[in-house]
Short mmCIF file of C-alpha atoms and ligand atoms in Angstrom, two decimals:
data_model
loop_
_atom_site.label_atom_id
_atom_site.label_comp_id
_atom_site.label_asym_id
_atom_site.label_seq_id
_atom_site.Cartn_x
_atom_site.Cartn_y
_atom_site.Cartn_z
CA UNK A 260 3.37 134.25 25.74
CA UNK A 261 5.79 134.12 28.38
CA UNK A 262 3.44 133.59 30.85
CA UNK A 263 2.29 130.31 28.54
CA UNK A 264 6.02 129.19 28.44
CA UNK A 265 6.67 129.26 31.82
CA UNK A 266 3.62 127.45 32.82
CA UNK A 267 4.29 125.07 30.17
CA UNK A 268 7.94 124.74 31.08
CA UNK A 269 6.42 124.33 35.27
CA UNK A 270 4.23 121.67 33.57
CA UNK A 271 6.57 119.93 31.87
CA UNK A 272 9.21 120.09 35.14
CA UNK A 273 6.35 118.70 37.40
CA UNK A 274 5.43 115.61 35.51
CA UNK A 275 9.81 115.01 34.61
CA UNK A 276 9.52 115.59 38.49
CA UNK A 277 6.65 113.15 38.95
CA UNK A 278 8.06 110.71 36.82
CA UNK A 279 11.00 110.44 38.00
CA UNK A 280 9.52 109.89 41.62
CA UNK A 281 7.79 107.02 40.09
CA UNK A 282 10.36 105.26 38.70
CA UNK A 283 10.52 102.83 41.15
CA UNK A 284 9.80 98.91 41.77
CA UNK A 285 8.65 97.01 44.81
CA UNK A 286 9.50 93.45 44.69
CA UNK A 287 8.34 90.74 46.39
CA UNK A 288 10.65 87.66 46.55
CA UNK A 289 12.03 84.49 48.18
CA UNK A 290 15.63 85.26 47.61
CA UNK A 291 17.76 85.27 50.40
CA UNK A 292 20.15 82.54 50.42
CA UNK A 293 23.46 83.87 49.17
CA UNK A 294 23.08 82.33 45.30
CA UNK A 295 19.81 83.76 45.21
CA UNK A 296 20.88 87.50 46.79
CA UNK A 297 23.32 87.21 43.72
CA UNK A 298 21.69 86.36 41.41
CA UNK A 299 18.65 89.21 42.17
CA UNK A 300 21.65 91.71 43.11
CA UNK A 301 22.25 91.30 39.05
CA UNK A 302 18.59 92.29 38.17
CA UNK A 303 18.87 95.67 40.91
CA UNK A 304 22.08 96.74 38.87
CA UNK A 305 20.28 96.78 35.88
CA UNK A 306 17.41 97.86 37.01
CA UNK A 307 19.80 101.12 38.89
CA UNK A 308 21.60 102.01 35.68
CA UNK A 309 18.34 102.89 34.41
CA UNK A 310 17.56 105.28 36.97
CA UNK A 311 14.60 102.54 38.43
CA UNK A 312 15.10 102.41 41.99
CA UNK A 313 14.36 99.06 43.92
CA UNK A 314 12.24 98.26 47.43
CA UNK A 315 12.95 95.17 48.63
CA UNK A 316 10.47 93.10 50.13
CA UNK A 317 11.98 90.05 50.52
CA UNK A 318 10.08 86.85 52.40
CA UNK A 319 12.49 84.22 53.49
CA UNK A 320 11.73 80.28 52.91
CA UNK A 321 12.63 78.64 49.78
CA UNK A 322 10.08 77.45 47.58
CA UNK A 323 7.89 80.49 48.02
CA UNK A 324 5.14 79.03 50.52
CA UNK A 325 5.63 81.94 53.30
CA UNK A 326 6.16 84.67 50.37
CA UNK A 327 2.58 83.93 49.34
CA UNK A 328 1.15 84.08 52.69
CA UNK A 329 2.55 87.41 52.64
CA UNK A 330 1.36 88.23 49.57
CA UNK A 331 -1.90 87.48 50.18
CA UNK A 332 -2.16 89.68 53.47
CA UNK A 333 -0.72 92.67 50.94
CA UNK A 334 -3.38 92.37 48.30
CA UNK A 335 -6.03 92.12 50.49
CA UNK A 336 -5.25 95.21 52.36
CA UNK A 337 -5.09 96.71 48.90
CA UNK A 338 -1.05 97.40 48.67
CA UNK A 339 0.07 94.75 45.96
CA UNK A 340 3.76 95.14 44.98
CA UNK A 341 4.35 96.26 41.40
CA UNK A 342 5.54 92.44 41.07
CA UNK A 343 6.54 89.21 42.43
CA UNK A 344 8.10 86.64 41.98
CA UNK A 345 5.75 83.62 41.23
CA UNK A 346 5.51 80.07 40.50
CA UNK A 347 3.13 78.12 37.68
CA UNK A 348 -0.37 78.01 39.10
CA UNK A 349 -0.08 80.40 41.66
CA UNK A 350 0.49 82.83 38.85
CA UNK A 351 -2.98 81.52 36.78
CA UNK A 352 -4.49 81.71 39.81
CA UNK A 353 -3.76 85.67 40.75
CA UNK A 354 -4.77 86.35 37.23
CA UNK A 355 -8.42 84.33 37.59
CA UNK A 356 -8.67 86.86 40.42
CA UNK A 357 -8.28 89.68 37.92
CA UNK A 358 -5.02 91.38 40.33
CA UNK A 359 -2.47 91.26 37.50
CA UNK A 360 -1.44 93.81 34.69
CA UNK A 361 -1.15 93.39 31.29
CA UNK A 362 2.00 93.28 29.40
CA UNK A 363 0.90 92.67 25.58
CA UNK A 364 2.05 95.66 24.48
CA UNK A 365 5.27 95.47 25.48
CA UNK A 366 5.40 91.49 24.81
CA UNK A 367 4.61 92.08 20.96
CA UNK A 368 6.86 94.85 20.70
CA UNK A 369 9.87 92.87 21.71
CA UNK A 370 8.61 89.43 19.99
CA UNK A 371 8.25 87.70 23.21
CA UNK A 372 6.14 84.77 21.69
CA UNK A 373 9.00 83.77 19.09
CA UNK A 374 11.61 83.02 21.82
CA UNK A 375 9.86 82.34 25.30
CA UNK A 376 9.35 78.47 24.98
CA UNK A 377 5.54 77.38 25.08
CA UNK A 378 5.89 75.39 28.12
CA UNK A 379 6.29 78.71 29.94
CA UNK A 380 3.98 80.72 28.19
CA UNK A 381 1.27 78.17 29.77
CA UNK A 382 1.76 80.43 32.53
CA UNK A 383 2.94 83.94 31.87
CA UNK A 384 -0.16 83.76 29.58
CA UNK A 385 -3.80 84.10 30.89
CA UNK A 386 -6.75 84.17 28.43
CA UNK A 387 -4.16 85.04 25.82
CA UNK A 388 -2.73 88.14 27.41
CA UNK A 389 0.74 88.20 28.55
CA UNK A 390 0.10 88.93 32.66
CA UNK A 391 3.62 87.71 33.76
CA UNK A 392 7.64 88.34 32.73
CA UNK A 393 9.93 84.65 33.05
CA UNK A 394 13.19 85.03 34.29
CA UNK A 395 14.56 81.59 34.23
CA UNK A 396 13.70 77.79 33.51
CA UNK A 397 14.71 75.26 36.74
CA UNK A 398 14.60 71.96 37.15
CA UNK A 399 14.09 69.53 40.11
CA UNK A 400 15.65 66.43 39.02
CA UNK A 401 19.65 66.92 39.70
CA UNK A 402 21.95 65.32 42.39
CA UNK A 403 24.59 67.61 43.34
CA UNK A 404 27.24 65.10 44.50
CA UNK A 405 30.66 66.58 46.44
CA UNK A 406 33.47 65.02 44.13
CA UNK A 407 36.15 63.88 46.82
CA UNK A 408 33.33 61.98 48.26
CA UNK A 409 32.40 60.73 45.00
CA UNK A 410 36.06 59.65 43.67
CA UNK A 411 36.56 57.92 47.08
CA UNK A 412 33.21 55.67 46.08
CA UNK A 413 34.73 54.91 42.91
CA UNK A 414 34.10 57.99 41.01
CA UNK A 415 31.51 56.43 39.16
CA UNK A 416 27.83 58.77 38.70
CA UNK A 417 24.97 56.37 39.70
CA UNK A 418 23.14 55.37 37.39
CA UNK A 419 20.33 53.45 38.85
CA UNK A 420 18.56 52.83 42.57
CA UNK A 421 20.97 49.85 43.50
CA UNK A 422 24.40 52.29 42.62
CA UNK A 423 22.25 55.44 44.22
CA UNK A 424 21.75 52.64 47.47
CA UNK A 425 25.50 51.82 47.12
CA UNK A 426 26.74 55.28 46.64
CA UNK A 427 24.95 56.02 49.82
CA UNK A 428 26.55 53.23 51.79
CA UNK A 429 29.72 54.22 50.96
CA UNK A 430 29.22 58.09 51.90
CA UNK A 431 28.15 56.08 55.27
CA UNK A 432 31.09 54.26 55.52
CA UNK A 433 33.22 57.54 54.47
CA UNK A 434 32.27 59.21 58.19
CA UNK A 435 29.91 62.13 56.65
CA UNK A 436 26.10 62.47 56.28
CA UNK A 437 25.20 60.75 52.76
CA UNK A 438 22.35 62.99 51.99
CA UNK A 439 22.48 66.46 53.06
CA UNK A 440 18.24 67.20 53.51
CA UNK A 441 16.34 69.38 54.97
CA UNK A 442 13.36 68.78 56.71
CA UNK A 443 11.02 70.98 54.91
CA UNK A 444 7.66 69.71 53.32
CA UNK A 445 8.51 71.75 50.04
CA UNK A 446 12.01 70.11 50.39
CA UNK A 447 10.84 66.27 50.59
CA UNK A 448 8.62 67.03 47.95
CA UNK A 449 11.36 68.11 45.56
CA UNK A 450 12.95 64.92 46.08
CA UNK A 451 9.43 63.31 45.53
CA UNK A 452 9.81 64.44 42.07
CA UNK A 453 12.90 63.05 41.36
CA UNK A 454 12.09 59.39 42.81
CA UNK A 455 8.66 59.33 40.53
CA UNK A 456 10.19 60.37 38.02
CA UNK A 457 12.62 57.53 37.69
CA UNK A 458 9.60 55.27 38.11
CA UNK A 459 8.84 56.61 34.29
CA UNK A 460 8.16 59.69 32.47
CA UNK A 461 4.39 58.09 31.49
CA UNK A 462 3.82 57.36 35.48
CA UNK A 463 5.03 60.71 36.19
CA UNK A 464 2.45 62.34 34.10
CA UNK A 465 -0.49 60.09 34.97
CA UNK A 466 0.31 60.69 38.94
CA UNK A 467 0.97 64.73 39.21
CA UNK A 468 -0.22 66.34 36.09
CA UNK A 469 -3.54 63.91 35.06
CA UNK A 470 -3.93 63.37 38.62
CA UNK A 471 -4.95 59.52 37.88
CA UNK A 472 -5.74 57.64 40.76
CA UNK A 473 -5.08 54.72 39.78
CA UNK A 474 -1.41 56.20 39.39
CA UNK A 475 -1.52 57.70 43.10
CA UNK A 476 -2.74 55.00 44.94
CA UNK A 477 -0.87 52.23 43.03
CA UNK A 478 2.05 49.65 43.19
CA UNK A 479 4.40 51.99 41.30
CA UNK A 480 3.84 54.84 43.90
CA UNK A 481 4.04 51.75 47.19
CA UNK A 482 7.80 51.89 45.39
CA UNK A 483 8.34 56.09 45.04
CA UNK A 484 7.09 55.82 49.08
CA UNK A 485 9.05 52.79 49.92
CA UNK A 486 12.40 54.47 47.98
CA UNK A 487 11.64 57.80 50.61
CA UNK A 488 11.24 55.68 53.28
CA UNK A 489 14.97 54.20 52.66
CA UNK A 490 16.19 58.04 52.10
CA UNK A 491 15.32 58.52 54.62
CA UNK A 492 17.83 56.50 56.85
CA UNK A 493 20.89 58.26 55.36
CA UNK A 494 19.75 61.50 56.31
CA UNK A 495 21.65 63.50 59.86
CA UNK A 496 20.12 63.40 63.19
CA UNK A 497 19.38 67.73 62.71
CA UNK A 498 18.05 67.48 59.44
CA UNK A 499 14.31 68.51 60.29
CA UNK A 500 13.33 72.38 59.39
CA UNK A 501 17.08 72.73 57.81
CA UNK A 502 16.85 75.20 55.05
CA UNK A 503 18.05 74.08 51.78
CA UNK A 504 20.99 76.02 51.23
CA UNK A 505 22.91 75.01 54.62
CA UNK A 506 22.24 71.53 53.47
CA UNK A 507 23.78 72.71 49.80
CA UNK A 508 26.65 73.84 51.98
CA UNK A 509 27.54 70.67 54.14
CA UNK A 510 28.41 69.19 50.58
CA UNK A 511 29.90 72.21 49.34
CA UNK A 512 32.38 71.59 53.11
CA UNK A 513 32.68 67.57 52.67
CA UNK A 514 30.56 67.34 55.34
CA UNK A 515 27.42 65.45 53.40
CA UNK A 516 27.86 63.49 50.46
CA UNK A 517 24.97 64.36 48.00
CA UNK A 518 22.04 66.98 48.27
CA UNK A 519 18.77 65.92 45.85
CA UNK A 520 17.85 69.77 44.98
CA UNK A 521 16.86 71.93 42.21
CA UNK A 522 19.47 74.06 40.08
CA UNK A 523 19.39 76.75 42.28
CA UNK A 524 21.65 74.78 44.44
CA UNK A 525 24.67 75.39 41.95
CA UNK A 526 23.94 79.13 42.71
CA UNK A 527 25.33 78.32 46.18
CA UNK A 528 28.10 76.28 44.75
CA UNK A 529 29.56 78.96 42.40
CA UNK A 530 29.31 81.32 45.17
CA UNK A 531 31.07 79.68 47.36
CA UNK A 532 33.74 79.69 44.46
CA UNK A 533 33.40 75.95 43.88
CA UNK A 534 33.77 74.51 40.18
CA UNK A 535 31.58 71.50 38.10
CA UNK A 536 33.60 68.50 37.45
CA UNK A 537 36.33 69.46 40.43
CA UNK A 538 34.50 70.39 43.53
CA UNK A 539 31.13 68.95 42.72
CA UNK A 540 29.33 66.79 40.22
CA UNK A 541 26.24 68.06 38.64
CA UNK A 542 24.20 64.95 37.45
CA UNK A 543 20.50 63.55 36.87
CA UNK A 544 18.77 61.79 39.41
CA UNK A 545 18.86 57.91 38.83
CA UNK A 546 17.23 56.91 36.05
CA UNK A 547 15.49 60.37 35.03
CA UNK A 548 17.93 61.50 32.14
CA UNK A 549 16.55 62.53 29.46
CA UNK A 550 13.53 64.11 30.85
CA UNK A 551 13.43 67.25 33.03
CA UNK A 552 10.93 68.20 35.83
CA UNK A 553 11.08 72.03 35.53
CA UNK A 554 9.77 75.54 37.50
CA UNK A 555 9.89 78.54 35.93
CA UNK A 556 10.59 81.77 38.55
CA UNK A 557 8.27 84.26 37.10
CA UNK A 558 7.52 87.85 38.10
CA UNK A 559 3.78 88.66 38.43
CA UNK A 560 2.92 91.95 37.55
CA UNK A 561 0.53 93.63 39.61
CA UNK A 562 -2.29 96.16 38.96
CA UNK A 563 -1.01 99.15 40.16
CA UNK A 564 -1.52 102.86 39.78
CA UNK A 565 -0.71 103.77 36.17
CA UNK A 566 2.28 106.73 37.18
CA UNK A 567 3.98 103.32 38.10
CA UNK A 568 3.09 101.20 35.34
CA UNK A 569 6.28 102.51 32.76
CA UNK A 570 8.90 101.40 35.84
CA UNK A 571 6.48 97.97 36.29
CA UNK A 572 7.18 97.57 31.81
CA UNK A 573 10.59 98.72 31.87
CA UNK A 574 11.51 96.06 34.50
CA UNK A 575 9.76 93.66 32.60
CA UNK A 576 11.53 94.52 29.63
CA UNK A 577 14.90 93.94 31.49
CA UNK A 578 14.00 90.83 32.70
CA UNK A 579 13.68 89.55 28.96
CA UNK A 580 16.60 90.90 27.55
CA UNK A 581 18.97 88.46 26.14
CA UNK A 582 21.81 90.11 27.61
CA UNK A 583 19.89 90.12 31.45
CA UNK A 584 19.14 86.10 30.70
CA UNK A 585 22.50 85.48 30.95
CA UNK A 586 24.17 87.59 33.12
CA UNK A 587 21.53 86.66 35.85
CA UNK A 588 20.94 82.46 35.03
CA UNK A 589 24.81 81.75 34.96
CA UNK A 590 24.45 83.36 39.12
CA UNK A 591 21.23 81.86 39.57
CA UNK A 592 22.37 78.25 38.53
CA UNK A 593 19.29 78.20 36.16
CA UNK A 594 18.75 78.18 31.99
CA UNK A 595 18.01 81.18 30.58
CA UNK A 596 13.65 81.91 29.74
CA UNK A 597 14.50 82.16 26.15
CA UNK A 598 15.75 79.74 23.59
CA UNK A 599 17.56 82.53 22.20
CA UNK A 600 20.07 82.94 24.24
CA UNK A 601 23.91 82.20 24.02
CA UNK A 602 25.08 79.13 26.34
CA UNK A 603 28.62 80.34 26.09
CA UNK A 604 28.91 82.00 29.71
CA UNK A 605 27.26 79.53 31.29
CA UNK A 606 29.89 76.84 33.33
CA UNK A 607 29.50 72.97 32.56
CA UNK A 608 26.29 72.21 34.89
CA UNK A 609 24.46 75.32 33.01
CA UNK A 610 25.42 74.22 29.71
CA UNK A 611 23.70 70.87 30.53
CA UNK A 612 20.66 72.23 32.08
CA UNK A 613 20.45 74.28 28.90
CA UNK A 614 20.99 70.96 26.27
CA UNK A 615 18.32 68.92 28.66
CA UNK A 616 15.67 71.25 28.45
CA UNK A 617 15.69 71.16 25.23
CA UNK A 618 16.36 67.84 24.41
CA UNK A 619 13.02 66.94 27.34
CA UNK A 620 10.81 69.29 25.30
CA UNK A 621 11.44 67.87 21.71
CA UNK A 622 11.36 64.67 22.84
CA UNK A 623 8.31 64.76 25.35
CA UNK A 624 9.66 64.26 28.29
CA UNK A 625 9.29 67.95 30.01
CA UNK A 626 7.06 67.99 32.79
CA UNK A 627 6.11 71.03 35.13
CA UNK A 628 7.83 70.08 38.56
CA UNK A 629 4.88 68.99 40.93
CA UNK A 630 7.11 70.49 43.56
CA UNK A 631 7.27 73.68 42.54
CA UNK A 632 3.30 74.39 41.40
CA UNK A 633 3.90 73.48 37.83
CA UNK A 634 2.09 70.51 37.98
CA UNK A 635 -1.30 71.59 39.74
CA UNK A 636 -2.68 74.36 41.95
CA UNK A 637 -1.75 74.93 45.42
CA UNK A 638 -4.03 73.05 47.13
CA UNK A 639 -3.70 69.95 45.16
CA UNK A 640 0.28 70.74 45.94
CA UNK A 641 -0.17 71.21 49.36
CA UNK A 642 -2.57 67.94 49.73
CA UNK A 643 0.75 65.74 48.16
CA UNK A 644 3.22 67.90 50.27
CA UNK A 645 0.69 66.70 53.43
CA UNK A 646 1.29 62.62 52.38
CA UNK A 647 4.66 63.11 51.52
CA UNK A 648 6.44 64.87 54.31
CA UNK A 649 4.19 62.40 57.15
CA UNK A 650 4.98 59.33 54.82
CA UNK A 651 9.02 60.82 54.73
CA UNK A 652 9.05 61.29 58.55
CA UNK A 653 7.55 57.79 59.34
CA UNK A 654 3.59 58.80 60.35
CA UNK A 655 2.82 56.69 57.42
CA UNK A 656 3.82 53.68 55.98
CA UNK A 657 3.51 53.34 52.07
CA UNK A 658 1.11 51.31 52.45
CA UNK A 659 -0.89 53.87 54.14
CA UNK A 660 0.18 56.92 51.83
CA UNK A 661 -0.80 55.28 48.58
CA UNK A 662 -4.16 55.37 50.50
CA UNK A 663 -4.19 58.61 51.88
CA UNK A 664 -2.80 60.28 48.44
CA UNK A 665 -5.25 60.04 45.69
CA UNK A 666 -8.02 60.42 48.58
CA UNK A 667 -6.11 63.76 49.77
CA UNK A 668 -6.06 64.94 46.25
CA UNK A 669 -9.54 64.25 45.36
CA UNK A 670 -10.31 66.29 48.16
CA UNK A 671 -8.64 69.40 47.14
CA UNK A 672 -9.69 69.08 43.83
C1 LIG B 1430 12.16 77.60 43.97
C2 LIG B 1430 12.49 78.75 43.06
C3 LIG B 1430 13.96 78.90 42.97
C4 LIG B 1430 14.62 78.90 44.33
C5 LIG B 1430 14.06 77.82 45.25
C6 LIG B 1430 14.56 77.87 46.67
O1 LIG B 1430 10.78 77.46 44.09
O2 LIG B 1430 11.98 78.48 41.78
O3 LIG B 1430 14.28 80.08 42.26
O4 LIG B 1430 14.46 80.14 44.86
O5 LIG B 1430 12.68 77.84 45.26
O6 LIG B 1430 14.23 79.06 47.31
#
């Protein structure tokens, strides 16, 4: 009998023992900039007080295009992390390959389909099984505008092309770089998004989500390319390859006037200790309020061996706390994954991104950001990045692009 107990008792130690060992997460990710670091620096602390230790595999370059390369290397040499963070398609498209887990269990436990908004779900879902755990809902269609600059031009948010234009001029005029850019296909495309959008929410959807080409090689789109092209000449002479958060910071320093960007942007803001409505104005692009061009940052989860599969479900169940959604979107500068959740924490800019989302959804007008693989898969994403960063740069006139567009994207079709 003692013999029994003491083996039992070894038994039990070993697998506490071998438990505990596995109670860890690798992590694939494109956070780096400082907002971001934050913001994921929130999810390790949790993740830490629950005894889950954390490997960092982090792949700089915003947007996520060299953190799939990576990716892609890891999975074929058979090492997946135990998850990553993903973007719309990309995250269908892992799952078609069969590479991710399956989180239904836990999912139905904690009543994810009740408060995880169906426009996300189109992509943490994959033939009805839950594959993927949302952290956040961003969207591409802000100006972040540095206010000095802005009360010197009158103090007045543009509200249309010709004010955008004479905004612009007047940042000119002011001595400082109107448009803070960087020269980064992912990064043109983003403001891509913006300037189609503001062409109309129906022209929007025909061009990147039905892929019409009547819609990509038309009139309307001569004007999205034409609009670039004049961008384009308020832009500084170092702006190609600039990563997006050192042009966030030459507004945040007075240096640039406006940056076209995604909501992650305010993560740099707020942690540079800057403040909506005194240091910087959050507002829509031109003629796109009301409707919202969003990416969801999702983490992927992996098929991995099953001694790490509780840490891989217990991370995933952080990630949808209500408590987590907070904490972590008010740092990242994005609304929370579920439409549960409090916006009292979040600062002015949050507590709009929070009331647009939901006013885009009920109303129609929320579109998965074509920048950020919500509209199609990668290679129709990369075909459009192609046209618009050569069209952006002057290789192509819009004449030319709203040739070389819907023929690019039939091709990668
Ligand atoms: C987006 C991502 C954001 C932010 C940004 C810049 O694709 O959704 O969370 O990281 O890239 O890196």
């Amino acid at each position: 009998m003692r013999k029994f107990l003491t083996t039992t008792a070894l038994a039990v130690s070993m697998m506490a023992g071998a438990a505990q060992a596995a109670e860890n997460v690798e992590v694939l990710h494109w956070w780096t900039s400082g907002g971001e670091a934050a913001a994921l620096d929130v999810l390790k602390k949790d993740l830490e007080a629950k005894n889950i230790t954390w490997t960092d595999m982090p792949v700089a370059g915003g947007g996520g295009t060299e953190a799939m390369t990576v990716l892609r290397a890891r999975v074929t040499a058979g090492n997946a992390p135990t998850a990553v963070q993903m973007l719309g398609f990309d995250i269908q498209d892992w799952a078609k390959e069969g590479a991710l887990g399956n989180l239904d269990e836990l999912a139905a436990k904690d009543g994810w389909d009740k408060v995880i908004p169906k426009a996300l779900q189109r992509f943490s879902k994959y033939d009805g099984h839950w594959i993927a755990a949302p952290v956040n809902v961003h969207s591409t269609n802000w100006m972040w505008i540095n206010k000095a600059a802005l009360d010197k031009a009158g103090g007045k948010e543009p509200k249309n092309w010709d004010e955008l234009v004479a905004m612009l001029d007047n940042f000119k005029a002011q001595g400082i770089t109107p448009i803070a850019a960087g020269g980064q296909p992912w990064q043109d495309a983003t403001i891509f998004d913006a300037v189609v959008l503001s062409l109309g929410t129906d022209f929007y959807k025909q061009a990147f989500i039905d892929l019409d080409p009547a819609a990509l090689g038309g009139e309307k789109m001569k004007t999205a390319f034409e609009r670039m092209t004049k961008l384009r000449t308020y832009v500084d002479d170092n702006f190609s390859g600039r990563d997006w958060n050192l042009a966030s910071a030459m507004v945040i320093e007075g240096k640039a006037g406006v940056q076209f960007m995604g909501d992650w942007a305010k993560g740099e803001f707020v942690k540079a200790k800057k403040v909506p409505g005194t240091d910087f104005v959050c507002v829509r692009y031109p003629e796109t309020q009301g409707a919202v061009t969003f990416n969801s940052d999702q983490f992927a989860m992996f098929k991995v061996a099953a001694d790490k599969v509780p840490a891989q479900m217990e991370m995933a169940a952080a990630i949808e706390s209500p408590t987590f959604q907070s904490a972590f979107n008010v740092v990242k500068g994005s609304a929370p994954a579920r439409s549960d959740v409090s916006n009292e924490a979040f600062d002015a800019c949050g507590k709009k991104a929070i009331a647009d989302l939901a006013e885009a959804d009920k109303s129609g007008k929320l579109f998965g950001s074509m920048a950020h693989g919500h509209a199609n898969p990668a290679a129709v994403k990369n075909a459009i990045y192609d046209v618009v960063t050569r069209e952006f740069n002057g290789e192509l006139t819009p004449d030319e692009a709203i040739v070389e567009l819907p023929a690019a994207v039939a091709a990668a079709k």
